[in-house]
Amino acid sequence: MSEIAKESTEEKSLNFIEQIIEEDIRTGKHEGRVLTRFPPEPNGYLHIGHAKSICLNFGVAQKYGGGTNLRFDDTNPVTEDTEYVESIKNDVQWLGFQWVNEFYASDYFDNLYAFAIDLIKKGLAYVDESTSEQIASLKGTPTEPGTNSPYRDRGVEENLDLFERMKNGEFPEGSRTLRAKIDMAAPNMIMRDPIIYRIKFAHHHRTDDKWCIYPMYDFAHGQSDSIEQITHSICTLEFIPHRDLYDWCIDKLEIFPSKQYEFARLNLTYTVMSKRKLLQLVNEGHVTGWDDPRMPTISGLRRRGYTPESIREFCDRIGIARRDNLIDVSLLEFCVREHLNKIAQRRMVVLDPLKVVITNFPEDTVELCLSENNPEDPNGGMREVPFSREVYIEREDFMENPPKKFFRLAVGQMVRLKSAYIIRCDEAIKDEAENIIELRCSYIENSKSGNDTSGINVKGTLHWVSVSEALPIEIRQYDRLFKVEDLASAEGDFKDHINPNSLEVITGYAEPSLKEATVDTKIQFVRKGYFCLDTDATSDKLIFNRTVGLKDTWGKVAGK
RNA sequence: UGGUGGAUGGUGUAAUGGUAACACAGAAGAUUUUGGUUCUUUUAUUCAGGGUUCGAGUCCUUGUCCGCCAACCA
């Protein structure tokens, strides 16, 4: 980051979390210490919404001289897996963040069990033998209070015994739960004697078969924060009602007082952002996997060609607040273009070829043209691009009956072939069906790029590829996965709105230097967009993903 | 409608009782060997009513609309 950029961030107004932290530092809370945590459940891949949370959690900690723990919230063995753990760690690091400690809620199962016993001893928890249906019906509704369970007033000794036997596996799954004894008439439904432990004879990815009882989120999260002495536990808005219980547990257990703060999660236009829905897209084959380049997952964006810098910039620009939001996906695209424009290597690739024969250029001659790798980077250097009598240009760069401001090729019109010569179109050759199959052009001999003494000024510059040297490549062009802007308020199932044309695969013709591309190389196909080598590519078959197209003001004009 | 959180241009975010601003998107123009980039210019905003105040997006009040909460999910 440059000094100027650093200064401008410092001058930026604080978001409400930063204001709270600065106030806490000012008043000496926790001796000014700041420790946050990022707490993913390992039951899916991270997405751009998690990136917002990661940037917030790691970002504020970094800003105020603190740190962040990575803590896997693995209290439900049924849905969780180590595959997810690995992908999550990889994604966080790829985004550019490093945690202080790698922890697991399951590391605290012994502590949590002891906390439960403490609660029982304090007369604040009891073993309930009601079925889940009974528990639900006794819970009441938002407008009516609940009813006490018949098991609510068991003695401490009986509860202790029963809970231990639950732990020992003496009772079948679902037959008993441990409930906090709070208030069945509480206006906050969460506080109506919440279940804090349940029986699950499931294999846990870390504790194996040691446990057959597992704590619920509400009995694990706050205590885990407390054990780690997290100062600011940042989560999303839907956890607001849980804060009462978070505080209740910490209060009754008399443990370190971590505090929960909530911000609004990210929503993106034309995108779904729930792990459940993303998993469904994967499982039902609407995409090829969690890292399909159309997915809003970190791994999908990475494969698509997004950079960590651009995602961080995006998260910075969208801000942090407490109101629901729906961010225009064009802001994400703006951020990636902004970064890629600075770093991408320029290369010429024709996506929809039209052959041009330069009739006054000698046959069997290949002339090398020097072309800049990146006009934004003075040290980017040059490369050689072969030029010959036959080249491909983009079919859309020629028009038989051009409109007034068409600066490209038409019979009688001149254009520059980028980094090469100015050519004039003399004739368009058609087949029997009147399709244009070839252009006959002549080049202006003294117009070569760099040594142009022709004095001719042309309005248009086209990218091109020499036919004999052209390298065929597969190009995957992506469109938005969904057809509607706001999936949350769209009618019907979200899958009804899948865009059937979200992937278009074509063959393009590339200048030879594209052979050297690696998965990490960011490339701009001149005048077309930003692309990167796909992980499916082999040395025999080059495959490129379109990260994002270039801003296309002509397309807009022509489309009118 | 029980609780709870929220409402500022098309979309986000700021303004912390004192000129409603910044970015994206949109529009117009200049530059350009990428119709890209860059640079100008520009359209458009405080949910509604009442109140406090010299002064209200901000405080009070009434209402409207939106989100979330009745999983042995997180």
CSV table of C-alpha atoms in Angstrom, one decimal, chain A residues 32-421:
chain,number,residue,atom,x,y,z
A,32,GLY,CA,-7.0,-1.7,25.3
A,33,ARG,CA,-6.5,-5.2,24.0
A,34,VAL,CA,-8.4,-6.2,20.8
A,35,LEU,CA,-8.9,-9.9,19.9
A,36,THR,CA,-11.4,-11.0,17.3
A,37,ARG,CA,-12.3,-14.3,15.9
A,38,PHE,CA,-13.5,-15.7,12.6
A,39,PRO,CA,-15.8,-18.6,13.3
A,40,PRO,CA,-16.8,-20.6,10.2
A,41,GLU,CA,-18.6,-23.8,10.5
A,42,PRO,CA,-16.8,-26.4,8.4
A,43,ASN,CA,-19.8,-27.5,6.5
A,44,GLY,CA,-19.2,-25.6,3.2
A,45,TYR,CA,-16.9,-23.4,1.3
A,46,LEU,CA,-16.3,-19.8,2.1
A,47,HIS,CA,-18.0,-17.2,-0.1
A,48,ILE,CA,-17.7,-13.5,-0.8
A,49,GLY,CA,-20.0,-12.8,2.2
A,50,HIS,CA,-17.5,-14.5,4.4
A,51,ALA,CA,-14.8,-12.4,2.8
A,52,LYS,CA,-16.7,-9.3,4.2
A,53,SER,CA,-16.6,-10.8,7.7
A,54,ILE,CA,-13.0,-11.9,7.3
A,55,CYS,CA,-11.9,-8.4,6.2
A,56,LEU,CA,-13.8,-6.9,9.1
A,57,ASN,CA,-12.6,-9.2,11.8
A,58,PHE,CA,-8.9,-9.4,10.7
A,59,GLY,CA,-9.0,-5.8,9.5
A,60,VAL,CA,-10.1,-4.1,12.8
A,61,ALA,CA,-7.8,-6.4,14.8
A,62,GLN,CA,-4.9,-5.4,12.6
A,63,LYS,CA,-5.8,-1.8,12.7
A,64,TYR,CA,-5.9,-1.7,16.5
A,65,GLY,CA,-2.8,-3.8,17.1
A,66,GLY,CA,-4.6,-6.9,18.0
A,67,GLY,CA,-5.1,-10.3,16.4
A,68,THR,CA,-7.7,-12.8,15.2
A,69,ASN,CA,-8.3,-16.4,16.0
A,70,LEU,CA,-9.6,-18.8,13.4
A,71,ARG,CA,-12.1,-20.9,15.2
A,72,PHE,CA,-14.0,-23.7,13.6
A,73,ASP,CA,-17.5,-23.9,15.0
A,74,ASP,CA,-17.7,-27.6,14.8
A,75,THR,CA,-20.5,-28.5,17.2
A,76,ASN,CA,-22.6,-30.4,14.8
A,77,PRO,CA,-20.7,-33.5,13.6
A,78,VAL,CA,-23.5,-34.5,11.2
A,79,THR,CA,-22.8,-31.8,8.6
A,80,GLU,CA,-19.1,-31.1,9.2
A,81,ASP,CA,-16.0,-32.4,7.4
A,82,THR,CA,-12.2,-31.9,7.3
A,83,GLU,CA,-12.4,-31.2,3.6
A,84,TYR,CA,-14.1,-27.9,4.5
A,85,VAL,CA,-11.6,-27.2,7.2
A,86,GLU,CA,-8.8,-27.3,4.6
A,87,SER,CA,-10.5,-25.2,2.0
A,88,ILE,CA,-11.4,-22.6,4.6
A,89,LYS,CA,-7.9,-22.2,5.9
A,90,ASN,CA,-6.6,-22.0,2.3
A,91,ASP,CA,-9.1,-19.3,1.4
A,92,VAL,CA,-8.5,-17.1,4.4
A,93,GLN,CA,-4.7,-17.2,3.7
A,94,TRP,CA,-5.3,-16.6,0.0
A,95,LEU,CA,-7.3,-13.5,0.9
A,96,GLY,CA,-4.1,-12.3,2.7
A,97,PHE,CA,-4.9,-12.9,6.4
A,98,GLN,CA,-3.1,-14.9,9.0
A,99,TRP,CA,-4.7,-16.0,12.3
A,100,VAL,CA,-3.0,-15.9,15.7
A,101,ASN,CA,-4.4,-19.4,16.7
A,102,GLU,CA,-6.2,-22.1,14.9
A,103,PHE,CA,-8.9,-23.3,17.3
A,104,TYR,CA,-11.9,-25.6,17.2
A,105,ALA,CA,-15.1,-25.3,19.3
A,106,SER,CA,-14.5,-29.1,19.8
A,107,ASP,CA,-11.3,-28.3,21.6
A,108,TYR,CA,-13.6,-27.0,24.4
A,109,PHE,CA,-15.9,-30.0,24.7
A,110,ASP,CA,-14.5,-30.8,28.1
A,111,ASN,CA,-14.8,-27.2,29.3
A,112,LEU,CA,-18.3,-27.0,27.9
A,113,TYR,CA,-19.4,-30.2,29.6
A,114,ALA,CA,-18.0,-28.7,32.9
A,115,PHE,CA,-19.9,-25.5,32.3
A,116,ALA,CA,-23.1,-27.5,31.8
A,117,ILE,CA,-22.6,-29.3,35.1
A,118,ASP,CA,-21.9,-25.9,36.7
A,119,LEU,CA,-25.3,-24.7,35.4
A,120,ILE,CA,-27.1,-27.8,36.7
A,121,LYS,CA,-25.5,-27.4,40.1
A,122,LYS,CA,-26.7,-23.8,40.1
A,123,GLY,CA,-30.2,-25.0,39.4
A,124,LEU,CA,-30.1,-23.4,36.0
A,125,ALA,CA,-30.3,-26.4,33.7
A,126,TYR,CA,-32.3,-29.6,33.6
A,127,VAL,CA,-32.6,-32.8,31.6
A,128,ASP,CA,-35.8,-32.9,29.6
A,129,GLU,CA,-37.3,-36.1,28.3
A,130,SER,CA,-39.9,-34.4,26.1
A,131,THR,CA,-39.9,-35.2,22.4
A,132,SER,CA,-39.0,-32.5,20.0
A,133,GLU,CA,-42.6,-32.1,19.1
A,134,GLN,CA,-43.6,-31.7,22.7
A,135,ILE,CA,-40.8,-29.2,23.3
A,136,ALA,CA,-42.0,-27.2,20.2
A,137,SER,CA,-45.6,-27.2,21.3
A,138,LEU,CA,-44.8,-26.1,24.9
A,139,LYS,CA,-42.6,-23.3,23.5
A,140,GLY,CA,-45.6,-21.1,22.8
A,141,THR,CA,-45.6,-18.5,20.0
A,142,PRO,CA,-44.3,-15.0,19.7
A,143,THR,CA,-47.7,-13.7,21.1
A,144,GLU,CA,-48.3,-16.4,23.7
A,145,PRO,CA,-46.0,-17.5,26.5
A,146,GLY,CA,-44.7,-21.1,26.6
A,147,THR,CA,-45.5,-23.7,29.2
A,148,ASN,CA,-43.0,-25.2,31.6
A,149,SER,CA,-41.8,-28.7,30.8
A,150,PRO,CA,-43.0,-31.4,33.3
A,151,TYR,CA,-39.3,-32.2,33.8
A,152,ARG,CA,-38.4,-28.6,34.6
A,153,ASP,CA,-38.2,-29.0,38.4
A,154,ARG,CA,-36.1,-32.1,38.8
A,155,GLY,CA,-33.6,-32.0,41.6
A,156,VAL,CA,-29.9,-31.2,41.0
A,157,GLU,CA,-28.8,-34.7,41.8
A,158,GLU,CA,-31.2,-36.3,39.4
A,159,ASN,CA,-30.2,-33.9,36.7
A,160,LEU,CA,-26.5,-34.5,37.3
A,161,ASP,CA,-27.1,-38.3,37.1
A,162,LEU,CA,-29.2,-38.1,34.0
A,163,PHE,CA,-26.8,-35.7,32.2
A,164,GLU,CA,-23.9,-38.0,33.0
A,165,ARG,CA,-25.8,-41.0,31.6
A,166,MET,CA,-26.6,-38.9,28.5
A,167,LYS,CA,-22.9,-38.5,28.1
A,168,ASN,CA,-22.3,-42.2,28.7
A,169,GLY,CA,-24.5,-43.1,25.9
A,170,GLU,CA,-27.2,-44.7,28.0
A,171,PHE,CA,-30.1,-43.0,26.2
A,172,PRO,CA,-31.1,-43.1,22.5
A,173,GLU,CA,-30.5,-40.2,20.2
A,174,GLY,CA,-33.3,-37.6,20.5
A,175,SER,CA,-34.7,-39.0,23.7
A,176,ARG,CA,-33.3,-36.4,26.1
A,177,THR,CA,-31.8,-32.9,26.0
A,178,LEU,CA,-30.2,-30.6,28.5
A,179,ARG,CA,-32.1,-27.3,28.7
A,180,ALA,CA,-31.2,-24.0,30.3
A,181,LYS,CA,-33.8,-23.0,32.9
A,182,ILE,CA,-34.5,-19.4,32.0
A,183,ASP,CA,-38.1,-18.3,31.4
A,184,MET,CA,-40.8,-20.0,29.3
A,185,ALA,CA,-42.7,-16.7,29.1
A,186,ALA,CA,-39.7,-14.6,27.9
A,187,PRO,CA,-40.7,-12.4,25.0
A,188,ASN,CA,-37.5,-13.5,23.3
A,189,MET,CA,-38.2,-17.0,22.1
A,190,ILE,CA,-34.6,-17.9,22.3
A,191,MET,CA,-34.7,-17.5,26.1
A,192,ARG,CA,-37.6,-20.0,26.6
A,193,ASP,CA,-35.5,-22.7,28.1
A,194,PRO,CA,-33.2,-23.2,25.2
A,195,ILE,CA,-31.7,-26.7,24.5
A,196,ILE,CA,-28.0,-26.5,25.2
A,197,TYR,CA,-27.0,-30.2,24.7
A,198,ARG,CA,-28.4,-32.9,22.5
A,199,ILE,CA,-27.6,-36.6,22.0
A,200,LYS,CA,-26.0,-37.5,18.6
A,201,PHE,CA,-24.3,-40.8,18.0
A,202,ALA,CA,-22.3,-39.3,15.2
A,203,HIS,CA,-18.6,-39.5,14.3
A,204,HIS,CA,-16.9,-36.1,14.8
A,205,HIS,CA,-14.2,-35.0,12.4
A,206,ARG,CA,-11.9,-34.2,15.3
A,207,THR,CA,-13.1,-35.9,18.5
A,208,ASP,CA,-14.0,-39.2,16.7
A,209,ASP,CA,-16.5,-41.1,18.9
A,210,LYS,CA,-15.4,-39.7,22.2
A,211,TRP,CA,-18.7,-37.8,22.6
A,212,CYS,CA,-22.3,-38.7,22.0
A,213,ILE,CA,-23.6,-35.4,23.3
A,214,TYR,CA,-22.9,-32.2,21.6
A,215,PRO,CA,-23.4,-28.6,22.7
A,216,MET,CA,-25.7,-26.3,20.7
A,217,TYR,CA,-24.4,-23.2,19.1
A,218,ASP,CA,-25.7,-21.0,21.9
A,219,PHE,CA,-23.9,-23.0,24.5
A,220,ALA,CA,-20.7,-23.2,22.6
A,221,HIS,CA,-20.1,-19.9,20.8
A,222,GLY,CA,-20.1,-17.4,23.6
A,223,GLN,CA,-18.1,-19.7,26.0
A,224,SER,CA,-15.5,-20.4,23.3
A,225,ASP,CA,-15.2,-16.6,22.8
A,226,SER,CA,-14.8,-16.3,26.6
A,227,ILE,CA,-12.3,-19.1,26.9
A,228,GLU,CA,-10.2,-17.4,24.2
A,229,GLN,CA,-10.8,-14.0,25.8
A,230,ILE,CA,-12.2,-12.6,22.6
A,231,THR,CA,-12.9,-8.9,23.2
A,232,HIS,CA,-15.2,-8.2,20.2
A,233,SER,CA,-17.2,-11.1,18.9
A,234,ILE,CA,-18.5,-9.8,15.5
A,235,CYS,CA,-21.4,-11.7,13.8
A,236,THR,CA,-24.3,-11.0,11.5
A,237,LEU,CA,-27.7,-9.5,12.3
A,238,GLU,CA,-29.6,-12.7,12.6
A,239,PHE,CA,-27.8,-13.4,15.8
A,240,ILE,CA,-29.2,-10.3,17.5
A,241,PRO,CA,-31.8,-12.4,19.5
A,242,HIS,CA,-29.1,-14.7,20.6
A,243,ARG,CA,-27.2,-12.0,22.3
A,244,ASP,CA,-29.4,-12.2,25.4
A,245,LEU,CA,-28.5,-15.9,25.8
A,246,TYR,CA,-24.8,-15.2,25.0
A,247,ASP,CA,-24.7,-12.7,27.8
A,248,TRP,CA,-26.8,-14.9,30.1
A,249,CYS,CA,-24.4,-17.8,29.8
A,250,ILE,CA,-21.4,-15.7,30.4
A,251,ASP,CA,-23.1,-14.0,33.4
A,252,LYS,CA,-24.3,-17.2,35.1
A,253,LEU,CA,-21.0,-19.1,34.4
A,254,GLU,CA,-19.1,-16.1,35.7
A,255,ILE,CA,-16.5,-16.2,32.9
A,256,PHE,CA,-14.6,-13.7,30.8
A,257,PRO,CA,-17.1,-11.1,29.4
A,258,SER,CA,-16.7,-11.2,25.7
A,259,LYS,CA,-19.2,-9.0,23.9
A,260,GLN,CA,-21.2,-9.7,20.7
A,261,TYR,CA,-21.7,-7.1,18.0
A,262,GLU,CA,-23.8,-7.5,14.9
A,263,PHE,CA,-23.4,-6.1,11.4
A,264,ALA,CA,-25.4,-6.7,8.2
A,265,ARG,CA,-24.3,-9.6,6.0
A,266,LEU,CA,-23.5,-9.0,2.3
A,267,ASN,CA,-26.1,-9.6,-0.4
A,268,LEU,CA,-25.1,-9.3,-4.0
A,269,THR,CA,-27.4,-8.8,-7.0
A,270,TYR,CA,-27.9,-11.9,-9.3
A,271,THR,CA,-26.3,-14.1,-6.6
A,272,VAL,CA,-27.3,-16.5,-3.9
A,273,MET,CA,-25.3,-16.3,-0.7
A,274,SER,CA,-26.2,-19.2,1.6
A,275,LYS,CA,-24.2,-22.3,2.0
A,276,ARG,CA,-27.3,-24.3,1.8
A,277,LYS,CA,-28.2,-23.0,-1.6
A,278,LEU,CA,-24.7,-23.1,-2.9
A,279,LEU,CA,-24.4,-26.7,-1.7
A,280,GLN,CA,-27.6,-27.5,-3.6
A,281,LEU,CA,-26.2,-25.9,-6.8
A,282,VAL,CA,-23.1,-28.2,-6.4
A,283,ASN,CA,-25.0,-31.4,-5.5
A,284,GLU,CA,-27.6,-31.0,-8.2
A,285,GLY,CA,-25.0,-30.3,-10.9
A,286,HIS,CA,-26.1,-26.8,-11.8
A,287,VAL,CA,-22.4,-26.0,-11.5
A,288,THR,CA,-19.3,-28.2,-11.7
A,289,GLY,CA,-18.3,-27.7,-8.0
A,290,TRP,CA,-17.7,-25.3,-5.2
A,291,ASP,CA,-14.9,-23.7,-7.3
A,292,ASP,CA,-17.0,-23.3,-10.4
A,293,PRO,CA,-16.0,-19.9,-11.7
A,294,ARG,CA,-19.6,-18.8,-11.7
A,295,MET,CA,-19.9,-19.4,-8.0
A,296,PRO,CA,-19.6,-16.5,-5.5
A,297,THR,CA,-17.3,-18.7,-3.4
A,298,ILE,CA,-13.7,-17.6,-2.7
A,299,SER,CA,-12.5,-20.6,-4.6
A,300,GLY,CA,-14.8,-19.9,-7.5
A,301,LEU,CA,-13.7,-16.3,-7.7
A,302,ARG,CA,-10.0,-17.3,-7.5
A,303,ARG,CA,-10.5,-19.8,-10.3
A,304,ARG,CA,-12.4,-17.1,-12.2
A,305,GLY,CA,-9.3,-14.8,-12.0
A,306,TYR,CA,-10.2,-12.5,-9.2
A,307,THR,CA,-7.3,-11.2,-7.1
A,308,PRO,CA,-7.3,-11.1,-3.3
A,309,GLU,CA,-6.5,-7.4,-3.6
A,310,SER,CA,-9.7,-6.7,-5.6
A,311,ILE,CA,-11.8,-8.6,-3.1
A,312,ARG,CA,-10.4,-6.8,-0.2
A,313,GLU,CA,-10.9,-3.5,-2.0
A,314,PHE,CA,-14.5,-4.5,-2.6
A,315,CYS,CA,-15.1,-5.3,1.0
A,316,ASP,CA,-13.6,-2.0,1.9
A,317,ARG,CA,-15.8,-0.1,-0.4
A,318,ILE,CA,-19.1,-1.7,0.6
A,319,GLY,CA,-18.7,-0.6,4.2
A,320,ILE,CA,-20.1,-2.0,7.4
A,321,ALA,CA,-23.5,-1.1,8.8
A,322,ARG,CA,-26.6,-2.6,10.4
A,323,ARG,CA,-29.1,-2.1,7.6
A,324,ASP,CA,-29.9,-4.8,5.0
A,325,ASN,CA,-28.2,-4.2,1.7
A,326,LEU,CA,-28.1,-5.5,-1.8
A,327,ILE,CA,-24.8,-4.6,-3.4
A,328,ASP,CA,-24.7,-4.2,-7.2
A,329,VAL,CA,-22.4,-6.9,-8.5
A,330,SER,CA,-21.0,-4.3,-10.9
A,331,LEU,CA,-19.1,-2.9,-7.9
A,332,LEU,CA,-17.3,-6.2,-7.5
A,333,GLU,CA,-16.6,-6.1,-11.3
A,334,PHE,CA,-15.3,-2.6,-11.0
A,335,CYS,CA,-12.9,-3.6,-8.3
A,336,VAL,CA,-11.4,-6.5,-10.2
A,337,ARG,CA,-11.1,-4.4,-13.4
A,338,GLU,CA,-9.4,-1.7,-11.5
A,339,HIS,CA,-6.7,-4.1,-10.2
A,340,LEU,CA,-6.4,-6.2,-13.3
A,341,ASN,CA,-5.9,-3.1,-15.4
A,342,LYS,CA,-2.8,-2.3,-13.5
A,343,ILE,CA,-1.3,-5.8,-13.5
A,344,ALA,CA,-2.6,-7.8,-16.4
A,345,GLN,CA,-0.3,-8.7,-19.3
A,346,ARG,CA,-1.8,-7.6,-22.7
A,347,ARG,CA,-2.1,-10.3,-25.3
A,348,MET,CA,-4.0,-10.5,-28.6
A,349,VAL,CA,-6.6,-13.1,-29.0
A,350,VAL,CA,-9.3,-13.3,-31.6
A,351,LEU,CA,-12.5,-14.8,-30.3
A,352,ASP,CA,-14.6,-14.9,-33.5
A,353,PRO,CA,-12.2,-15.0,-36.4
A,354,LEU,CA,-12.5,-13.4,-39.9
A,355,LYS,CA,-9.6,-13.9,-42.2
A,356,VAL,CA,-7.9,-10.9,-43.6
A,357,VAL,CA,-5.5,-11.3,-46.6
A,358,ILE,CA,-3.0,-8.5,-47.0
A,359,THR,CA,-2.6,-8.7,-50.7
A,360,ASN,CA,0.5,-6.5,-51.0
A,361,PHE,CA,2.4,-8.2,-48.2
A,362,PRO,CA,4.9,-10.9,-49.3
A,363,GLU,CA,4.0,-14.5,-48.9
A,364,ASP,CA,6.1,-16.7,-46.6
A,365,THR,CA,7.3,-13.8,-44.6
A,366,VAL,CA,6.8,-13.5,-40.9
A,367,GLU,CA,7.6,-10.1,-39.5
A,368,LEU,CA,8.0,-9.6,-35.8
A,369,CYS,CA,6.2,-6.6,-34.2
A,370,LEU,CA,7.0,-5.3,-30.8
A,371,SER,CA,4.0,-4.8,-28.5
A,372,GLU,CA,3.9,-3.4,-25.0
A,373,ASN,CA,2.9,-5.9,-22.3
A,374,ASN,CA,1.1,-3.3,-20.2
A,375,PRO,CA,0.7,0.4,-21.1
A,376,GLU,CA,-0.1,1.0,-17.4
A,377,ASP,CA,3.3,-0.2,-16.4
A,378,PRO,CA,6.3,1.6,-17.7
A,379,ASN,CA,8.5,-1.3,-16.7
A,380,GLY,CA,6.2,-3.9,-18.2
A,381,GLY,CA,8.5,-4.5,-21.2
A,382,MET,CA,7.7,-5.5,-24.7
A,383,ARG,CA,7.1,-8.8,-26.5
A,384,GLU,CA,7.3,-9.9,-30.1
A,385,VAL,CA,4.2,-10.7,-32.0
A,386,PRO,CA,4.4,-12.4,-35.4
A,387,PHE,CA,2.7,-10.7,-38.4
A,388,SER,CA,2.2,-12.2,-41.8
A,389,ARG,CA,0.1,-11.9,-45.0
A,390,GLU,CA,-2.9,-13.6,-43.4
A,391,VAL,CA,-4.3,-12.5,-40.1
A,392,TYR,CA,-7.5,-13.0,-38.2
A,393,ILE,CA,-9.4,-10.1,-36.9
A,394,GLU,CA,-12.6,-10.1,-34.9
A,395,ARG,CA,-15.7,-10.7,-37.1
A,396,GLU,CA,-17.5,-7.8,-35.4
A,397,ASP,CA,-14.7,-5.4,-36.4
A,398,PHE,CA,-15.9,-5.4,-39.9
A,399,MET,CA,-19.2,-4.1,-41.2
A,400,GLU,CA,-20.6,-4.1,-44.7
A,401,ASN,CA,-22.7,-1.1,-44.2
A,402,PRO,CA,-21.1,0.7,-41.2
A,403,PRO,CA,-23.0,3.4,-39.3
A,404,LYS,CA,-21.6,6.9,-39.0
A,405,LYS,CA,-19.2,6.5,-36.1
A,406,PHE,CA,-17.9,3.0,-36.8
A,407,PHE,CA,-14.2,3.4,-36.5
A,408,ARG,CA,-13.4,-0.2,-37.6
A,409,LEU,CA,-13.1,-1.9,-40.9
A,410,ALA,CA,-15.3,-1.5,-43.9
A,411,VAL,CA,-14.6,-1.5,-47.6
A,412,GLY,CA,-12.6,1.6,-48.3
A,413,GLN,CA,-11.9,2.3,-44.6
A,414,MET,CA,-8.5,2.2,-42.9
A,415,VAL,CA,-7.6,0.9,-39.4
A,416,ARG,CA,-4.4,0.2,-37.6
A,417,LEU,CA,-3.6,-3.4,-36.6
A,418,LYS,CA,-2.3,-2.9,-33.2
A,419,SER,CA,1.5,-2.7,-33.0
A,420,ALA,CA,1.7,-3.4,-36.7
A,421,TYR,CA,0.5,-1.6,-39.9
